[in-house]
mmCIF file of N, CA and C in Angstrom:
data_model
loop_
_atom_site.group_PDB
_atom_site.id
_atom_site.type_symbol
_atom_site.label_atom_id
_atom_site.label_comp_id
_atom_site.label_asym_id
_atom_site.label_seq_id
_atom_site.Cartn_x
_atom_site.Cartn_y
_atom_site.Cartn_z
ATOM 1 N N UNK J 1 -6.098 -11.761 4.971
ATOM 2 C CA UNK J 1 -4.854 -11.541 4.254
ATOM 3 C C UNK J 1 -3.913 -10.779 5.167
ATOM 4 N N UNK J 2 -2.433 -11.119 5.714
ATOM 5 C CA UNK J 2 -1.759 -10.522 5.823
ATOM 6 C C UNK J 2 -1.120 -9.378 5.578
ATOM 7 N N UNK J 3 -0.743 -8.281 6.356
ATOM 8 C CA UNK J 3 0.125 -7.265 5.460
ATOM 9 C C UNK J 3 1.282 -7.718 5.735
ATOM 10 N N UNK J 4 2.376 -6.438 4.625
ATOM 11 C CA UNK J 4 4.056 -6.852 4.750
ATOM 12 C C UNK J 4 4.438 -6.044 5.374
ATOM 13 N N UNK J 5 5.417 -6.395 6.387
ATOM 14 C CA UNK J 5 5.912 -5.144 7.043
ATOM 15 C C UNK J 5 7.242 -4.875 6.698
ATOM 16 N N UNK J 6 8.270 -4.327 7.321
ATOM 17 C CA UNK J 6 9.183 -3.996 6.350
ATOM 18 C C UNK J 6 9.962 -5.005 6.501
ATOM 19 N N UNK J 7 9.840 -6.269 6.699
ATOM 20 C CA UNK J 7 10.660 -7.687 6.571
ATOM 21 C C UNK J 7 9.960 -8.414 5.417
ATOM 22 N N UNK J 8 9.295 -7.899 5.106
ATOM 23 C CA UNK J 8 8.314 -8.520 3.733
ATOM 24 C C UNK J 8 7.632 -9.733 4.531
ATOM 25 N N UNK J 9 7.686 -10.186 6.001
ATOM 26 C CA UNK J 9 6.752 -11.096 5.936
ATOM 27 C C UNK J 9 5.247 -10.979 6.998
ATOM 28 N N UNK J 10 4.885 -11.511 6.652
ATOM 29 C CA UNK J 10 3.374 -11.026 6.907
ATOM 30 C C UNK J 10 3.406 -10.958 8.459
ATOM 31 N N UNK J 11 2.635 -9.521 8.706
ATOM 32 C CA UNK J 11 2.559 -9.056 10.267
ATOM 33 C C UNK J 11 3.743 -8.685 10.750
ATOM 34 N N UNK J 12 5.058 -8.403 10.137
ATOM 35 C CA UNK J 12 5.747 -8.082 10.558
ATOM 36 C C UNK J 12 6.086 -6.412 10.796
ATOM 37 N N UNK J 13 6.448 -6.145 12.049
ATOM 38 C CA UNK J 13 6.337 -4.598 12.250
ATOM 39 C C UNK J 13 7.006 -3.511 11.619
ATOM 40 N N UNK J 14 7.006 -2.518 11.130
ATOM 41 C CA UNK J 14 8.040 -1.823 10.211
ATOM 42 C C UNK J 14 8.716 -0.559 11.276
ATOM 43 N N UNK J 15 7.480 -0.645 12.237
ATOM 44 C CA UNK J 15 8.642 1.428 12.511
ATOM 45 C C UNK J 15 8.391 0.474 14.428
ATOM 46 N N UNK J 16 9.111 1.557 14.837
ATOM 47 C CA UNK J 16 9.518 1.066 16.539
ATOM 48 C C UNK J 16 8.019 1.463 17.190
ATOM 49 N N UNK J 17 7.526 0.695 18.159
ATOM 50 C CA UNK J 17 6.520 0.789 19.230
ATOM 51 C C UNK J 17 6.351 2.412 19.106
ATOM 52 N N UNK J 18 5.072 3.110 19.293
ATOM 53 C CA UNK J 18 5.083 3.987 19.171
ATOM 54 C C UNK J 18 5.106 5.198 18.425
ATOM 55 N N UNK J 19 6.161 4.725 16.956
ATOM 56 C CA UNK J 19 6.346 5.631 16.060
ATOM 57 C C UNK J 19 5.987 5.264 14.809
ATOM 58 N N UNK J 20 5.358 6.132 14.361
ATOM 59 C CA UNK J 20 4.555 6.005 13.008
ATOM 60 C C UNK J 20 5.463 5.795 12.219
ATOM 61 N N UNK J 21 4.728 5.356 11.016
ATOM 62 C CA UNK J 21 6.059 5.621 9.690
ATOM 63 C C UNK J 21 5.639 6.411 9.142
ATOM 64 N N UNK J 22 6.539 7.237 8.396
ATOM 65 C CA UNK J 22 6.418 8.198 7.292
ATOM 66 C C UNK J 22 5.874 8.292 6.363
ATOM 67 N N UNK J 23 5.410 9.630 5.627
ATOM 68 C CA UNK J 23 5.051 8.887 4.390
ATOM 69 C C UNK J 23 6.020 8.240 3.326
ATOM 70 N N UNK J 24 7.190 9.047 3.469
ATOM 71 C CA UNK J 24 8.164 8.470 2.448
ATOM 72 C C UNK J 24 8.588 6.746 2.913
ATOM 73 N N UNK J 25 8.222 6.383 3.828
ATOM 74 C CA UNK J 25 8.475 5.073 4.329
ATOM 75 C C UNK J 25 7.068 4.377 3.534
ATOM 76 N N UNK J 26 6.144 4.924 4.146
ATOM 77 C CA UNK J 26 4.518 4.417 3.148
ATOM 78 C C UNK J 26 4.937 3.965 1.592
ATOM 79 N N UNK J 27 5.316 5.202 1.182
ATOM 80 C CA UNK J 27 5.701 5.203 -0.307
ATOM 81 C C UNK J 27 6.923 4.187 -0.822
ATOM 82 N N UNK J 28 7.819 3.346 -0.050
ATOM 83 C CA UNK J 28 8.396 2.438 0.194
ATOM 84 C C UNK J 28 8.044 1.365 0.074
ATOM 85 N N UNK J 29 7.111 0.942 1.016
ATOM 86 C CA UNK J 29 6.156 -0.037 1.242
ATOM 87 C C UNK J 29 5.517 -0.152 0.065
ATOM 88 N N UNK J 30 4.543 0.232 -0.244
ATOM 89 C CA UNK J 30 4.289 0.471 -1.378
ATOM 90 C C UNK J 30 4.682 -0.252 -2.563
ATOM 91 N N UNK J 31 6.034 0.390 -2.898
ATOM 92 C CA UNK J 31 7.061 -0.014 -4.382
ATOM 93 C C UNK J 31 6.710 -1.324 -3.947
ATOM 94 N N UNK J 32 7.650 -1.683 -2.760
ATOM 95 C CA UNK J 32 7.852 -3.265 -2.714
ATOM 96 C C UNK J 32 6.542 -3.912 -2.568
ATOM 97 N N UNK J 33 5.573 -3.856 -2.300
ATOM 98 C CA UNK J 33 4.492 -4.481 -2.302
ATOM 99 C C UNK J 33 4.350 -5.030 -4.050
ATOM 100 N N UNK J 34 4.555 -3.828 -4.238
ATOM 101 C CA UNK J 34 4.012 -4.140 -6.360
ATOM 102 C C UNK J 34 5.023 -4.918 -6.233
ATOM 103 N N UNK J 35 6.289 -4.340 -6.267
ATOM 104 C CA UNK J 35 7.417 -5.770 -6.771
ATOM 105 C C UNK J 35 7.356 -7.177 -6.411
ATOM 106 N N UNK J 36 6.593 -7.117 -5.468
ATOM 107 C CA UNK J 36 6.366 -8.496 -5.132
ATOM 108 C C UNK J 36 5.375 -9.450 -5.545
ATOM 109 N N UNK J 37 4.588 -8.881 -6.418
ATOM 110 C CA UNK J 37 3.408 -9.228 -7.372
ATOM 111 C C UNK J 37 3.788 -9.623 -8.579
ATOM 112 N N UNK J 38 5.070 -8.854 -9.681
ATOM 113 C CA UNK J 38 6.059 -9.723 -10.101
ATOM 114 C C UNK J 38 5.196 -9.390 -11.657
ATOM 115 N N UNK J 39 4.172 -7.944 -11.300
ATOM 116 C CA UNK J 39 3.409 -7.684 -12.939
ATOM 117 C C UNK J 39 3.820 -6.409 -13.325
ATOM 118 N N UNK J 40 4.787 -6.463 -14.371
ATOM 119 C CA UNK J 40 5.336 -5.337 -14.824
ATOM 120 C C UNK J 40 4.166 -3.936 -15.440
ATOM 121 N N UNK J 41 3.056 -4.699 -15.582
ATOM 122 C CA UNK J 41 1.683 -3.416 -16.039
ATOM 123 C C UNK J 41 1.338 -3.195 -14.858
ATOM 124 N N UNK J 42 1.869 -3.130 -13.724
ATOM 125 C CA UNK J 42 1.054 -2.383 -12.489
ATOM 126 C C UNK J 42 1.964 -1.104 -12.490
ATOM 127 N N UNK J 43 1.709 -0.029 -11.555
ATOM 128 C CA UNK J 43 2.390 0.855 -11.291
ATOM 129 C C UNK J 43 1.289 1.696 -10.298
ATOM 130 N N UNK J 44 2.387 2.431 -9.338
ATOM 131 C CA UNK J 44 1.592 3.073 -7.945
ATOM 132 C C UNK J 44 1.278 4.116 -8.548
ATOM 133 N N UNK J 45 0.305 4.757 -8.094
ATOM 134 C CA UNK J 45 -0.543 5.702 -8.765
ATOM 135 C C UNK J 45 -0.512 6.830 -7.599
ATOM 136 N N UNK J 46 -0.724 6.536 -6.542
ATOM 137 C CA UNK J 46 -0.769 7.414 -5.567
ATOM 138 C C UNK J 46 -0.783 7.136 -4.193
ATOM 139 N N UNK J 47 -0.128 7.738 -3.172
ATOM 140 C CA UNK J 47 0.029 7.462 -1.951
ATOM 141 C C UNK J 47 -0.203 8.867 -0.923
ATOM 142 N N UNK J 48 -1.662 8.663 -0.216
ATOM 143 C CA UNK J 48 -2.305 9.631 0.377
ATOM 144 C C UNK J 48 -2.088 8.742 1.805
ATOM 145 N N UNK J 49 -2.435 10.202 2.652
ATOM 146 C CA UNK J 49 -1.840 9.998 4.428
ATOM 147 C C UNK J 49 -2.900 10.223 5.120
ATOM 148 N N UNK J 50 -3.883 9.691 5.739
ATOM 149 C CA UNK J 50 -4.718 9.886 6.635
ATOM 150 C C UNK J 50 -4.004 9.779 8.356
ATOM 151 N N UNK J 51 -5.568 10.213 9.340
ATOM 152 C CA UNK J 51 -4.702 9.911 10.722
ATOM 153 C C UNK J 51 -4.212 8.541 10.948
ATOM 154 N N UNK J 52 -4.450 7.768 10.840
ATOM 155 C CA UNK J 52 -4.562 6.107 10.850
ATOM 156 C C UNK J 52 -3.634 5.338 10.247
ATOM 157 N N UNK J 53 -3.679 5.615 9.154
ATOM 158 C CA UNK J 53 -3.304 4.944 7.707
ATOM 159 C C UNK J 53 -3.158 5.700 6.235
ATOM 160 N N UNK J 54 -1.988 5.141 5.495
ATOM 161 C CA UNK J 54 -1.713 5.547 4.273
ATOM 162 C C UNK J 54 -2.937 4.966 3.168
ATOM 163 N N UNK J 55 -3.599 5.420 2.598
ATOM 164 C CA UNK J 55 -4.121 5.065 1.287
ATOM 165 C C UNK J 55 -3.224 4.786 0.133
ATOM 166 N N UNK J 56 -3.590 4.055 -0.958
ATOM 167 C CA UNK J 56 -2.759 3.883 -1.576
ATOM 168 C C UNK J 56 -3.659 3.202 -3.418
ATOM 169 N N UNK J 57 -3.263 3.864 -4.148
ATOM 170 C CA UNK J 57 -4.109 3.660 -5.484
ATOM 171 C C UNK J 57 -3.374 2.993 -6.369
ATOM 172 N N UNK J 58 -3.268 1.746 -7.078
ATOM 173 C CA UNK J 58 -2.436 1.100 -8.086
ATOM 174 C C UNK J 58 -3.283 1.394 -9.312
ATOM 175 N N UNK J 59 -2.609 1.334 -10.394
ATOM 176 C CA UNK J 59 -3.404 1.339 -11.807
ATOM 177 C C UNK J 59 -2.826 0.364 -12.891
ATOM 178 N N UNK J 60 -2.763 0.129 -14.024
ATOM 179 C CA UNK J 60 -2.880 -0.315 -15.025
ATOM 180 C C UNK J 60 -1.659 0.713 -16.011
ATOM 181 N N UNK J 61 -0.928 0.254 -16.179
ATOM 182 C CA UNK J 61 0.451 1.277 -17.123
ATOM 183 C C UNK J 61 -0.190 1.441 -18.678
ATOM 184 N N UNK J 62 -0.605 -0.207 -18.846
ATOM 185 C CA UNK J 62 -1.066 -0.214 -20.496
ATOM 186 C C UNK J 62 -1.953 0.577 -20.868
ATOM 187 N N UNK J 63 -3.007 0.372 -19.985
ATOM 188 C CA UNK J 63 -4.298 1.462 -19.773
ATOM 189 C C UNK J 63 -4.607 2.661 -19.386
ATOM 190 N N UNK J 64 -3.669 2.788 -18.119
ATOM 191 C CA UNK J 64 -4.068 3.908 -16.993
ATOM 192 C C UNK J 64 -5.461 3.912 -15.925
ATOM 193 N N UNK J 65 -5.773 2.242 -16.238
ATOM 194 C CA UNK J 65 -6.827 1.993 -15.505
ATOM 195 C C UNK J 65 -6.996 1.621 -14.293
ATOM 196 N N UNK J 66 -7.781 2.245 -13.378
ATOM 197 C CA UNK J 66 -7.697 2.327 -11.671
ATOM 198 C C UNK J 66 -7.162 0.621 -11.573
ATOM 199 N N UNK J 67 -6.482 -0.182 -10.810
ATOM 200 C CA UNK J 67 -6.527 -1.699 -10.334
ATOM 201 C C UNK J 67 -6.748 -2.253 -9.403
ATOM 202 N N UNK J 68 -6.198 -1.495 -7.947
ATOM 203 C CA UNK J 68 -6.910 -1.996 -6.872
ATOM 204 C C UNK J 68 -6.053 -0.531 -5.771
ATOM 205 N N UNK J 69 -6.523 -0.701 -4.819
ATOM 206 C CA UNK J 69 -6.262 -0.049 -3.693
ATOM 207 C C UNK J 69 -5.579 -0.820 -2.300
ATOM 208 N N UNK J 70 -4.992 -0.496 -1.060
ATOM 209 C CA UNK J 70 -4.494 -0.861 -0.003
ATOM 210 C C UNK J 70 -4.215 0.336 0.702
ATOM 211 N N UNK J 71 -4.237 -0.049 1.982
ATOM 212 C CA UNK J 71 -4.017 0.600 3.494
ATOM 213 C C UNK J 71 -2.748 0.313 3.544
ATOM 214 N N UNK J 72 -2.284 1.139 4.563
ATOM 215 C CA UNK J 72 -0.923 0.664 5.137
ATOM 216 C C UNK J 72 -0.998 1.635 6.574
ATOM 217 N N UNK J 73 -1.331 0.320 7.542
ATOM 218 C CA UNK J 73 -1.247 0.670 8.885
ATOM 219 C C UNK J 73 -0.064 1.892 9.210
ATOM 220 N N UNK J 74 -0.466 2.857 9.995
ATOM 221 C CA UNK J 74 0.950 3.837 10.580
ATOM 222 C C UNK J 74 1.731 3.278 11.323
ATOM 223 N N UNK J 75 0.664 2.270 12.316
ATOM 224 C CA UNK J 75 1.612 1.895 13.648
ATOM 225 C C UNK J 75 2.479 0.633 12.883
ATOM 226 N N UNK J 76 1.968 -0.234 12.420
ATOM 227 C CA UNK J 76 2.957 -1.247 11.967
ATOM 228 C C UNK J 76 3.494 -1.543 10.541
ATOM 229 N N UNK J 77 2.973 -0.624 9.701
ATOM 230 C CA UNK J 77 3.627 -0.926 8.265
ATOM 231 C C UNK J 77 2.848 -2.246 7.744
ATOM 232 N N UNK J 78 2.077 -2.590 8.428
ATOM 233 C CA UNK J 78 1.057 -3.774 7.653
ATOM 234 C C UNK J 78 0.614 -3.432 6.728
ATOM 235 N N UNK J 79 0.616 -3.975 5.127
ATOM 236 C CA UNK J 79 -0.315 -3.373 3.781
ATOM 237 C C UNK J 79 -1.475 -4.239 4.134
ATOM 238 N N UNK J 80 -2.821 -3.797 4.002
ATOM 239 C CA UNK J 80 -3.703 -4.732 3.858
ATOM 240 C C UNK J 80 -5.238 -3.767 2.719
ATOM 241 N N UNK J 81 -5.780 -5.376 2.125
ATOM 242 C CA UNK J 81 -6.742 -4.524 0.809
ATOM 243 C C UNK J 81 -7.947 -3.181 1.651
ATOM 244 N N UNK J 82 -7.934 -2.481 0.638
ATOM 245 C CA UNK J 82 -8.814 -1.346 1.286
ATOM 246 C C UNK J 82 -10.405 -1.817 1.056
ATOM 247 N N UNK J 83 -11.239 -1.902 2.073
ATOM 248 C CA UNK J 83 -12.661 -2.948 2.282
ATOM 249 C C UNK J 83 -13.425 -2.241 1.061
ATOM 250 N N UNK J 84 -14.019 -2.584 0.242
ATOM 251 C CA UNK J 84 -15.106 -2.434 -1.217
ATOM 252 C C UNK J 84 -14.619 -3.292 -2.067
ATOM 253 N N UNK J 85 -14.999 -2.917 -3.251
ATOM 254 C CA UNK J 85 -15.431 -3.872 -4.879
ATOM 255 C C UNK J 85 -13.816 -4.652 -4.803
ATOM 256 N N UNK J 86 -12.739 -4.190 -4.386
ATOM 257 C CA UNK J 86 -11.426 -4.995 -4.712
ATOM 258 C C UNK J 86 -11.225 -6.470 -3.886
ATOM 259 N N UNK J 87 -12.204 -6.253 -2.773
ATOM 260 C CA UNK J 87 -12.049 -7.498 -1.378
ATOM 261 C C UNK J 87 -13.082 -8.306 -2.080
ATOM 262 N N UNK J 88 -14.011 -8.058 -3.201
ATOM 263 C CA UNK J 88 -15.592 -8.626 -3.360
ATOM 264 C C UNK J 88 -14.688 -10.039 -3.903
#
């Protein structure tokens, strides 16, 4: 699976050679990722910063139930699924 970078299309780079993105850029990425899924019961739950990569937790609005998780590369703004039970 592709990630989005900040051109929304897959593999595309988001921050310049060299420079990480932010978290408030992460948290960006992010929104638009859900919006692009186009399911009004999702909503971001949380966006944590490791050395590497942003973590990132979606849930369930109706519920409040965990839904899936994603990475988001530093160096390129790629979203891609975080490896366990969501990739199965």
């Amino acid at each position: 699976m592709g990630g989005l970078g900040g051109t929304g299309a897959p593999g595309a780079p988001y921050s310049a050679p060299g420079q990480a993105i932010t978290l408030d850029q992460a948290v960006e990425l992010a929104q638009g990722y859900l919006l692009s899924l186009g399911n009004p019961d999702l909503a971001l739950d949380e966006v944590e910063e490791y050395a590497n990569n942003f973590y990132t937790l979606y849930k369930e609005k109706s519920t409040g139930i965990f839904a899936f998780e994603m990475l988001i590369d530093k160096a390129s703004g790629q979203l891609y699924p975080e490896p366990g039970p969501n990739m199965m």
